[in-house]
XYZ file of C-alpha atoms in Angstrom:
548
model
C -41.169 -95.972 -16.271
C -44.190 -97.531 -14.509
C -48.025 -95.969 -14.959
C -48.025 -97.018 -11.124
C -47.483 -93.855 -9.428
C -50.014 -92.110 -12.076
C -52.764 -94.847 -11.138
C -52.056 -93.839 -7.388
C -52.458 -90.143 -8.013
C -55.453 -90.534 -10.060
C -57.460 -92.807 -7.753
C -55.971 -90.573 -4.572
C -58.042 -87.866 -6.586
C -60.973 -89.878 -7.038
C -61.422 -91.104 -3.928
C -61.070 -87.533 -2.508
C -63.162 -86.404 -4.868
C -66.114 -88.952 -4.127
C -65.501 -87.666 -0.108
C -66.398 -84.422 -0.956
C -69.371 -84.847 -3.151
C -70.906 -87.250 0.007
C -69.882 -84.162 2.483
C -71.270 -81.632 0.130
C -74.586 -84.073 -0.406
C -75.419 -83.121 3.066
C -75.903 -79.780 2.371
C -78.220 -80.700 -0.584
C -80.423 -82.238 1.436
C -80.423 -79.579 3.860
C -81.629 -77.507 0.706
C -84.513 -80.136 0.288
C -82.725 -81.372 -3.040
C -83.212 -77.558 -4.814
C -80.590 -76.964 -7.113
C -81.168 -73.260 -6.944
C -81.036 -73.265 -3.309
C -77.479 -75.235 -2.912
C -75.753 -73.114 -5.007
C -76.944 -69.639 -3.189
C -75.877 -71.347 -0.456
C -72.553 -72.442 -1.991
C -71.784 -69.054 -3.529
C -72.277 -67.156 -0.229
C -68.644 -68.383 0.750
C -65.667 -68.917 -1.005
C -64.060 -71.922 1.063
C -67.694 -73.700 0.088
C -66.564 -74.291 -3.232
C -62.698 -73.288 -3.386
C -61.421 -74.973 0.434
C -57.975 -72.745 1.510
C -55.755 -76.173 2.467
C -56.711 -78.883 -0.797
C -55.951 -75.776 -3.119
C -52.739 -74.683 -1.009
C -51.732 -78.690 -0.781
C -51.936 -79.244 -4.573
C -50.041 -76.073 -5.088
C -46.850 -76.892 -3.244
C -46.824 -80.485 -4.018
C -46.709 -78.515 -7.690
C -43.587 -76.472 -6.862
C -42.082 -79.122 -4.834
C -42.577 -81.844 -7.587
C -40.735 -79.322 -10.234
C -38.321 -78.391 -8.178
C -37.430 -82.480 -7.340
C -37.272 -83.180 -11.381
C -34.647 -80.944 -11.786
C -32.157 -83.031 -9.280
C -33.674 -86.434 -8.524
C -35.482 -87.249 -12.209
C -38.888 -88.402 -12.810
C -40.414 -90.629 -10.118
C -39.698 -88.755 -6.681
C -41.947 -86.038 -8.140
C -45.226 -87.847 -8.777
C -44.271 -89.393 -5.342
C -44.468 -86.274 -4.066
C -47.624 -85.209 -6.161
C -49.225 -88.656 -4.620
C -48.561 -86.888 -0.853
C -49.802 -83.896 -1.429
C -52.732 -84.866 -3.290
C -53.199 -87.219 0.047
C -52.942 -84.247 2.293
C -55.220 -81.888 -0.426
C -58.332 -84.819 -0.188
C -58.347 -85.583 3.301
C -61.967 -84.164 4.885
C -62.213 -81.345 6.241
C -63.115 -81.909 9.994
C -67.039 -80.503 10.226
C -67.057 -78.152 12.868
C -70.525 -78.984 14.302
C -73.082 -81.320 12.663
C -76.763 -80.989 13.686
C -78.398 -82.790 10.679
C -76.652 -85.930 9.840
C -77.014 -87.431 6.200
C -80.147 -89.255 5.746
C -79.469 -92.626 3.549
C -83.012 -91.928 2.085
C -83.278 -94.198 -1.369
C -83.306 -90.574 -3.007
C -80.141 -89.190 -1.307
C -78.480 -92.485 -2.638
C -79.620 -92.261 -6.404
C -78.483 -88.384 -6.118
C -74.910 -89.798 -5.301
C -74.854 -92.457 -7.871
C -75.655 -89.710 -10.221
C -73.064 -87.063 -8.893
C -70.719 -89.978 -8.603
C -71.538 -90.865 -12.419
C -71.194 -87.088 -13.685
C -68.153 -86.594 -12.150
C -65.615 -89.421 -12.488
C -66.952 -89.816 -15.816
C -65.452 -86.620 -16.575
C -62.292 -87.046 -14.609
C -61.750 -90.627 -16.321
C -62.728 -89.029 -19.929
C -60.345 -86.216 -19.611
C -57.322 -87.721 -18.290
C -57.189 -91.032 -20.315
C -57.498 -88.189 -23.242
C -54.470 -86.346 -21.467
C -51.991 -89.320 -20.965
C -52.649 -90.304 -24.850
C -51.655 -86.879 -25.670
C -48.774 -86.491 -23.755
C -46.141 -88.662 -24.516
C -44.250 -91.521 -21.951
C -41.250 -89.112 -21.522
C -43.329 -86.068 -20.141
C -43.517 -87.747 -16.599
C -43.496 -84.633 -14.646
C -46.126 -82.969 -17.213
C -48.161 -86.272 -16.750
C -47.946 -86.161 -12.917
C -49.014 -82.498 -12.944
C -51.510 -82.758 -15.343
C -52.955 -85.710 -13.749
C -53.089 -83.638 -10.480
C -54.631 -80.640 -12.088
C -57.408 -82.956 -13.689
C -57.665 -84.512 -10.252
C -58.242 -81.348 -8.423
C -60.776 -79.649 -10.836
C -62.574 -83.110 -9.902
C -62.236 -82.280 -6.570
C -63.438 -78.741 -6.162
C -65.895 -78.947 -8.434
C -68.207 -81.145 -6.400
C -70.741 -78.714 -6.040
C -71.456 -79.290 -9.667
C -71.076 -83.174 -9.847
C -74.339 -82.740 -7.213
C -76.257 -80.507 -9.156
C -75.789 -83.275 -12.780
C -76.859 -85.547 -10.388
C -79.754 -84.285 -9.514
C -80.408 -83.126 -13.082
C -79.776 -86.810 -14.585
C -81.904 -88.651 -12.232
C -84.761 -85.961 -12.533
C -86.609 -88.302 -15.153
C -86.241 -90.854 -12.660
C -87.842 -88.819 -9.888
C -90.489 -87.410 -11.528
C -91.860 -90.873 -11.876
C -91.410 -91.899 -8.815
C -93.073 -88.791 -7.495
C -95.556 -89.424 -9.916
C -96.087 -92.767 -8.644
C -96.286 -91.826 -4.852
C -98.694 -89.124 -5.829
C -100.879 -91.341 -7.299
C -100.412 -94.358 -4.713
C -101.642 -91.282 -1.789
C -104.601 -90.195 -3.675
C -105.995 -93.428 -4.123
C -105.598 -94.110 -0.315
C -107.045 -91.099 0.607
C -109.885 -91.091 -2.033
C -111.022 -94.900 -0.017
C -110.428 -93.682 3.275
C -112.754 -90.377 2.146
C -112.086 -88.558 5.298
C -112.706 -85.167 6.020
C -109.834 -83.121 5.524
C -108.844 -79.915 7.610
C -105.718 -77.808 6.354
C -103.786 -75.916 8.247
C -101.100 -73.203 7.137
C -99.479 -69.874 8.079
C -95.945 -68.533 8.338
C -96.294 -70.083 12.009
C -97.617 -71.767 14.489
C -98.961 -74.693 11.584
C -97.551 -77.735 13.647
C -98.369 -76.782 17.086
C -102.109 -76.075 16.053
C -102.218 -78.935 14.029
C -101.087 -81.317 16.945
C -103.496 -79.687 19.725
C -106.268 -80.111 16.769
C -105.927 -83.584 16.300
C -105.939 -84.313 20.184
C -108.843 -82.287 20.516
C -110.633 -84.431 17.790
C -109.537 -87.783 19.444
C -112.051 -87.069 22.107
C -114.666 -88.040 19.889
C -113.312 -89.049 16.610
C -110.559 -90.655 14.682
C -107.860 -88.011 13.813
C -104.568 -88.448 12.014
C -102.042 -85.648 11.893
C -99.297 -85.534 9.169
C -96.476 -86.411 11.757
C -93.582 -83.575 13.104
C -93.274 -80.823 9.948
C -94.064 -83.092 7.560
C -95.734 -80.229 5.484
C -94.825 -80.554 1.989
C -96.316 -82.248 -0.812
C -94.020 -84.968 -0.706
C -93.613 -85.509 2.667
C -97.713 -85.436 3.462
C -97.750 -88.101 0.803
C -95.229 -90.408 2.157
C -97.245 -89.678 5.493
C -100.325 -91.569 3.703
C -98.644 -94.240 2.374
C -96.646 -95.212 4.541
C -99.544 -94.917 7.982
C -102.762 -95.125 5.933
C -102.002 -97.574 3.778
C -103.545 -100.354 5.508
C -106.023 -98.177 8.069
C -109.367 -96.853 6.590
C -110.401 -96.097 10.056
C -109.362 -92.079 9.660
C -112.699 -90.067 9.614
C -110.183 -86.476 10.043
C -107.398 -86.126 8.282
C -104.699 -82.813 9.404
C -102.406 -81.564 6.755
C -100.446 -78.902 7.383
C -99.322 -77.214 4.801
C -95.961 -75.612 3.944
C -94.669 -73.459 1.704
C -91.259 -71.516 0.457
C -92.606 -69.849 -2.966
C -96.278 -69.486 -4.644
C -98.092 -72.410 -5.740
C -96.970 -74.458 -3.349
C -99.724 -74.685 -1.374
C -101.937 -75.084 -4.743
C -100.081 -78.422 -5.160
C -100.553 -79.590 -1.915
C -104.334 -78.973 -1.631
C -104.594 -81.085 -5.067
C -103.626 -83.523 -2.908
C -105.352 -83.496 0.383
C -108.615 -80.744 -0.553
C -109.642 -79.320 2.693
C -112.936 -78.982 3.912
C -111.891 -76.870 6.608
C -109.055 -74.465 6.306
C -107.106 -72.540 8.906
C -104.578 -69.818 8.501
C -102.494 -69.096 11.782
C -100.517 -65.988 10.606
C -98.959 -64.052 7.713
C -95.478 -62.683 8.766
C -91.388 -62.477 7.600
C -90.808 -66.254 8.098
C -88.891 -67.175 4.990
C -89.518 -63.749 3.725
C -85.641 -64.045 1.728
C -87.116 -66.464 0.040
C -90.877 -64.832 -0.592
C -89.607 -61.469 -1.193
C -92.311 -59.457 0.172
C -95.484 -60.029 2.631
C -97.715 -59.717 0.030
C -96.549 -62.685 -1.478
C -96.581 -64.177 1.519
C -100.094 -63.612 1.784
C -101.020 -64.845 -1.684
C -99.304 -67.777 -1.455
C -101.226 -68.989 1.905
C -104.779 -67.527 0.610
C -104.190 -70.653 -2.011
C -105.286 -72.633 1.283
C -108.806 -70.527 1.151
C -109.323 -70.515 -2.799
C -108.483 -74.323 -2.525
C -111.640 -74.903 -0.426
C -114.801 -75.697 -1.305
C -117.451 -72.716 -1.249
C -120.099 -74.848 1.096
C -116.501 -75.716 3.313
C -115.389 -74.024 6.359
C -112.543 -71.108 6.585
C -111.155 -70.300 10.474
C -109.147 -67.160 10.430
C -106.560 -65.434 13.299
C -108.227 -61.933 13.030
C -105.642 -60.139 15.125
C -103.066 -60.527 12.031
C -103.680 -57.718 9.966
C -103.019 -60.199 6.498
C -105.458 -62.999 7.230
C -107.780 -60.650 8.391
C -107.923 -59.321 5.123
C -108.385 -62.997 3.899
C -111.166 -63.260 5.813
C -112.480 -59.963 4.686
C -112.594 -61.608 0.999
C -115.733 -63.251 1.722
C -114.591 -67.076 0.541
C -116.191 -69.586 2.072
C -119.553 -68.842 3.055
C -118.873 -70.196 6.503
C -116.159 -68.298 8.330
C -114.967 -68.412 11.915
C -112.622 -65.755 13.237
C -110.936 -65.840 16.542
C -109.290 -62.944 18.599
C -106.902 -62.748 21.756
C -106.502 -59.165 21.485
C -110.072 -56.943 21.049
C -112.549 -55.935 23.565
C -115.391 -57.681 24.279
C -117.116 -54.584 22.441
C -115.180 -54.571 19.434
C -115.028 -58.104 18.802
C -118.925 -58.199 19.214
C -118.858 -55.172 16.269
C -116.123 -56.961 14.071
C -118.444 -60.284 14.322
C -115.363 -62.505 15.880
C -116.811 -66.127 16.470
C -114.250 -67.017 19.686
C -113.030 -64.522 21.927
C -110.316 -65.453 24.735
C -110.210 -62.763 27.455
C -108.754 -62.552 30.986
C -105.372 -64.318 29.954
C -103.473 -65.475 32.551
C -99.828 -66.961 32.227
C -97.229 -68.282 34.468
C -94.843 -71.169 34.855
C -97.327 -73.519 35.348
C -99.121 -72.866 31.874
C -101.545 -70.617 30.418
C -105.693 -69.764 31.454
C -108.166 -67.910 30.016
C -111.825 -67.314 29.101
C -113.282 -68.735 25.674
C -116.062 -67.023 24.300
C -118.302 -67.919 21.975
C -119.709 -64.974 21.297
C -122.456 -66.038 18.540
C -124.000 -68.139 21.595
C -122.592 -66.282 24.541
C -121.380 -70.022 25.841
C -117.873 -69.512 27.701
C -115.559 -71.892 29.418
C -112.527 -71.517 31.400
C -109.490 -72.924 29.456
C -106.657 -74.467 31.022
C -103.161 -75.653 30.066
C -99.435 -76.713 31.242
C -98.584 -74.670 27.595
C -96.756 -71.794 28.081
C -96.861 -69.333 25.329
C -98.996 -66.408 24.932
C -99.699 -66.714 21.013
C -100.647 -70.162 21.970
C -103.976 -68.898 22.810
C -104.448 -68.416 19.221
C -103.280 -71.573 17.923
C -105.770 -72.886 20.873
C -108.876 -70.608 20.206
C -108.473 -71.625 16.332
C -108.501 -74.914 17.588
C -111.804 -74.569 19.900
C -113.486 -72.968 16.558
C -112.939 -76.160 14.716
C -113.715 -78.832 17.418
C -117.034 -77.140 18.645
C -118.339 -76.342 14.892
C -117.795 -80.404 14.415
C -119.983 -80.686 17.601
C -117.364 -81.589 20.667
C -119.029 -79.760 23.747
C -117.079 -76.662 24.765
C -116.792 -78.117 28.205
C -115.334 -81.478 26.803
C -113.081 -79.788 24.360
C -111.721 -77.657 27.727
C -111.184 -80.813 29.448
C -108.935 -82.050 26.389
C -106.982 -78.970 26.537
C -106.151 -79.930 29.856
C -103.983 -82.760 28.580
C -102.474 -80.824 26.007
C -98.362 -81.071 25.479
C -96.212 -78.270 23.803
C -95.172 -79.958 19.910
C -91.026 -80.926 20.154
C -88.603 -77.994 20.765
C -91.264 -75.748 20.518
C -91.606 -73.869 24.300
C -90.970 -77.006 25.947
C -90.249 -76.858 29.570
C -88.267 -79.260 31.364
C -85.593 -79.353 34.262
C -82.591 -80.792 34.168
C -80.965 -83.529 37.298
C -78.744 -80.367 38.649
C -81.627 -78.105 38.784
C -81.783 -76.178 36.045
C -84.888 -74.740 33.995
C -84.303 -75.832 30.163
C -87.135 -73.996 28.185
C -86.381 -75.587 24.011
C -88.069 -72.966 21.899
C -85.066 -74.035 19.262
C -87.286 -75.523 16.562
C -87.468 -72.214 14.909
C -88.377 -68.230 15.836
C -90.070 -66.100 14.395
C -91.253 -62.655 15.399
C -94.293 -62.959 17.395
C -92.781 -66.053 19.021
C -90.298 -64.591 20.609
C -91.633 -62.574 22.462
C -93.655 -65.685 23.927
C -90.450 -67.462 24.992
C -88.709 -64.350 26.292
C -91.197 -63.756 28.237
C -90.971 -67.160 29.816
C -87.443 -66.747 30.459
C -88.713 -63.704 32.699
C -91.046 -65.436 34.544
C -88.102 -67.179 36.137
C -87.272 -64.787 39.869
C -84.826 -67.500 41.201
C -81.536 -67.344 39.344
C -79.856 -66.403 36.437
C -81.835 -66.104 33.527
C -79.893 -67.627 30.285
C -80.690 -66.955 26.675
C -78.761 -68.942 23.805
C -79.892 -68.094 20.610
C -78.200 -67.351 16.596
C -81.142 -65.153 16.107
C -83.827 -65.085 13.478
C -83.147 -65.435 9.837
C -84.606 -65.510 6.431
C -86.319 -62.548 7.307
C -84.990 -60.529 4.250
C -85.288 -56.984 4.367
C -87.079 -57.490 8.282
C -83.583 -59.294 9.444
C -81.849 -56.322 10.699
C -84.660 -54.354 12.326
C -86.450 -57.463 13.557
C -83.164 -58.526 15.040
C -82.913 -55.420 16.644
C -85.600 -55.713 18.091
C -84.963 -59.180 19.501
C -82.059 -57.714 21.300
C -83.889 -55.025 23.065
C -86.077 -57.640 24.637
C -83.592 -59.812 25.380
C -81.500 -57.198 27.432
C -84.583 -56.724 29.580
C -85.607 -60.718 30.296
C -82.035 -61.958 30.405
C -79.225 -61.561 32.993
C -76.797 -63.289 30.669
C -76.806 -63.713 26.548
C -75.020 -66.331 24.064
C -74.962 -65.856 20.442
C -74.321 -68.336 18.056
C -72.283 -66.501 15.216
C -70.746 -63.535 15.011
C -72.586 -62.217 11.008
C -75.893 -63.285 11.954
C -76.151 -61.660 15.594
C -74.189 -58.181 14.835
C -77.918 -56.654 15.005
C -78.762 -58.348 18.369
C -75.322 -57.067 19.609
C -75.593 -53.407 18.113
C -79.207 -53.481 20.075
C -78.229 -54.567 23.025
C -75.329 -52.567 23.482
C -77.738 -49.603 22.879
C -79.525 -50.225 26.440
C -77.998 -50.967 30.015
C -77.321 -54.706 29.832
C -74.060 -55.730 31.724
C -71.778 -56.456 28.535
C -69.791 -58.173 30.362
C -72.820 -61.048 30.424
C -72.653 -61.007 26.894
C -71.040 -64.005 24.423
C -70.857 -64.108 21.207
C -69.282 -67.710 20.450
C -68.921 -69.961 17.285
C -71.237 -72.924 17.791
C -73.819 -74.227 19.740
C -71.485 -77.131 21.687
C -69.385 -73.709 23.467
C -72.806 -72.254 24.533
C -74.144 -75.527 25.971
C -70.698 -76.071 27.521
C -70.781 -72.498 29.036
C -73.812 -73.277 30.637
C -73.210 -75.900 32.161
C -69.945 -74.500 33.809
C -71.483 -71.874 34.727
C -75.530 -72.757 35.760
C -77.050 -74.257 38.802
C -80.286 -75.169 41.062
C -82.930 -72.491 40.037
C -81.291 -71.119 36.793
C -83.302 -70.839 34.134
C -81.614 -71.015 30.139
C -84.155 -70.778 26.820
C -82.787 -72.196 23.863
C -84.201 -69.652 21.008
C -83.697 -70.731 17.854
C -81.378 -73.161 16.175
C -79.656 -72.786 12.853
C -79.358 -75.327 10.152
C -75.908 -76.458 9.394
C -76.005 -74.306 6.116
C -75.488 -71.446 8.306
């Protein structure tokens, strides 16, 4: 009898296989290329690593293979196997993509690894198999072949993770390499360097920051959230490579554990360090607030004692940095104490008389050291954008931009992408993107927009917050009881993550009838278009990853 059919079944398994670990590499990346993280992921559901139709495929291919050998002899069967194992391999149809695989030179080593891992093992173990079992045993060959094939198969998840462990020499040097390559480009630029980090609010402040500076000076900006130490150095090498014109260099700085930040400030050093805020944004991953808190003080132990520290006092954890004494020059900036008490406390910026409508935000900067004050302006919406914006004036004014010039600037200020952007749409509608990310204190912001809105119906679409750890319930709750006051109608994107949103709403008056829970974000967007018009307003809150 003819290997043939084997050959087919085998490379039906490989191929399948090799789909899988590519689908499954998508996810990885997702996970920013942490083992640790992927497999969490994977774990929290069993069709992740066991799908319900390859297993059920293989399985009756099985019984109808054995049940064939008894009447038709040996070939039908691995015929048979061949279809099945066709059927079992075919990809599963994604059933909404936001985050396409990027063919980034490490995503593609990562599959030549998993690729290597894996169908070495397949290959090993079933040439070992056939030249065990002898010619005769075709239907023990066929199902052994297919057993071999399907282990292959559903064990992708671990091809990805020997992957990434055999090309982790190769990495390291590379990162190495790209380390070293940034630091010597920063080291002959020399420019000053201002870090920025918090649990939020990093990349907004960082991009009003460095178009305050351009009034005056030459800023660059680590682009989008390009805030770990890997992306701010391909930032540097690949835009300051050949331009040693930068006198201000903006890193903002990310972080999911401790020592993060410590890494990146070996990196770019800052002479002037901001912290935004210290709250439950990736507290899962942190574990507590208090670690949260250590892990962006690294910013302030990271800067030099003659260097410059700007604090949000009105968050109860930086103010406690702040407290600490480190450096010797320290601006604070509050939105939410008296004249009075911010005089006591010793706040360097004030903002008072906030005003905020559709149009954008005003209010009153004080400098209270100096008693100068001007009247800031913006098209930003966003009431905790007066932070981001007084931290902002603190910087640009101690570097000697003229309050009134640095008010003008503000003027021209844009909202960073997805991030309380306001647009409307040809049919009339209000589209306010806030889907970037929320997080507690933002929300509030961008519901509050959404209420601003008197003409029509007021949509929110939103999965919720997560990450938030032990915070996600109550937090979520939370969310839900404002949204039932600034919406007329709510969509929720997934049924798990919501159930606190929909417990909390139900708890108050909201017309339930107004209220969606649907699978993905394509329904929502198609509901709301069906069912929105001229003067409707809907605020996009949030956006999961596709590992949600």
């Amino acid at each position: 009898m003819s290997e043939f059919p084997l050959a087919v079944l085998a490379a039906t398994w490989l191929l399948g296989g090799s789909l899988r670990i590519y689908q499954q590499a998508r996810f990885y990346q997702i996970e920013e290329y942490s083992s640790g993280r992927y497999l969490r992921w994977a774990l929290r559901a069993r069709t992740r690593l066991l799908p319900a139709r390859p297993l059920a495929a293989w399985l009756l291919g099985l019984a109808i293979g054995g049940l064939l050998s008894e009447a038709t002899g040996s070939l039908l069967p691995q015929i048979v196997a061949i279809i099945a194992s066709a059927i079992a391999v075919i990809p599963l149809r994604q059933v909404e993509v936001k985050q396409k695989i990027a063919a980034t030179s490490r995503m593609k080593r990562l599959l030549a690894g998993a690729w290597l891992a894996g169908a070495s093992a397949f290959a090993l173990t079933l040439v070992a198999t056939i030249i065990y079992l002898p010619l005769s045993a075709s239907l023990i060959r066929a199902a052994a072949t297919s057993a071999l094939g399907f282990v292959f198969f559903s064990l992708a998840p671990l091809w990805l993770i020997a992957g990434n462990t055999i090309m982790q020499p190769v990495e390291s040097a590379l990162r190495r390499r790209y380390l070293r390559q940034a630091a010597d480009i920063l080291a002959a630029i020399d420019p000053k360097i201002i870090g920025i980090t918090g649990s939020y609010g990093k990349t907004t402040t960082k991009n009003f920051l460095r178009d305050i500076l351009s009034a005056r000076f030459r800023a660059y900006a680590t682009p989008k959230s390009y805030n770990t130490l890997m992306g701010i150095s391909l930032a540097i090498n690949r835009d300051l490579a050949d331009d040693y014109r930068t006198e201000y260099f903006i890193s903002e700085m990310g972080a999911y554990v401790e020592g993060e930040i410590e890494r990146i400030c070996q990196l770019t050093p800052p002479e002037i360090a901001i912290v935004t805020e210290v709250g439950p944004q990736h507290l899962e991953r942190f574990g507590s607030l208090e670690s949260v808190k250590r892990a962006k003080y690294e910013i302030i132990r990271n800067t030099p004692a003659n260097g410059i520290a700007v604090f949000n006092w009105d968050n109860d954890y930086v103010r406690e940095m702040a407290e600490a004494g480190h450096p010797a020059t320290i601006l604070t900036v509050s939105r939410e104490l008296t004249t009075e008490a911010a005089r006591a406390a010793g706040i360097s910026w004030l903002a008072t008389q906030i005003r905020e409508s559709l149009d954008g935000l005003a209010f009153t900067a004080q400098h209270l050291p100096s008693g100068e004050r001007a009247n800031i302006e913006t098209a930003v919406v966003g009431e905790h954008n007066v932070t981001n914006l007084l931290l902002c004036i603190a910087v640009a004014y101690h570097e000697g931009i003229p309050l009134r010039e640095i008010a003008m600037r503000i003027r021209r200020l844009q909202p960073a992408e997805s991030r309380l952007v306001l647009k409307t749409t040809a049919a009339g509608i209000t589209i306010i993107n806030d889907a970037y990310s929320a997080n507690p204190k933002g929300v509030v912001s961008a519901l509050k927009v959404l209420g601003m809105h008197q003409t029509g119906a007021r949509l929110l679409i939103t999965p919720g917050m997560i990450e938030l750890g032990a915070m996600h319930e109550e937090e979520n709750r939370k969310l839900g009881l404002l949204a039932a006051q600034q919406a007329t109608d709510i969509i929720l994107v997934g049924k798990t993550q919501t159930a606190p949103i929909v417990e909390a709403i139900k708890s108050t008056s909201f017309d339930l009838s107004r209220l969606h829970v649907v699978d993905t974000l394509k329904e929502s967007v198609d509901w709301y278009q069906r069912n929105l018009g001229a003067g409707d307003a809907v605020l996009f809150l949030n956006d999961l990853p596709d590992t949600y």
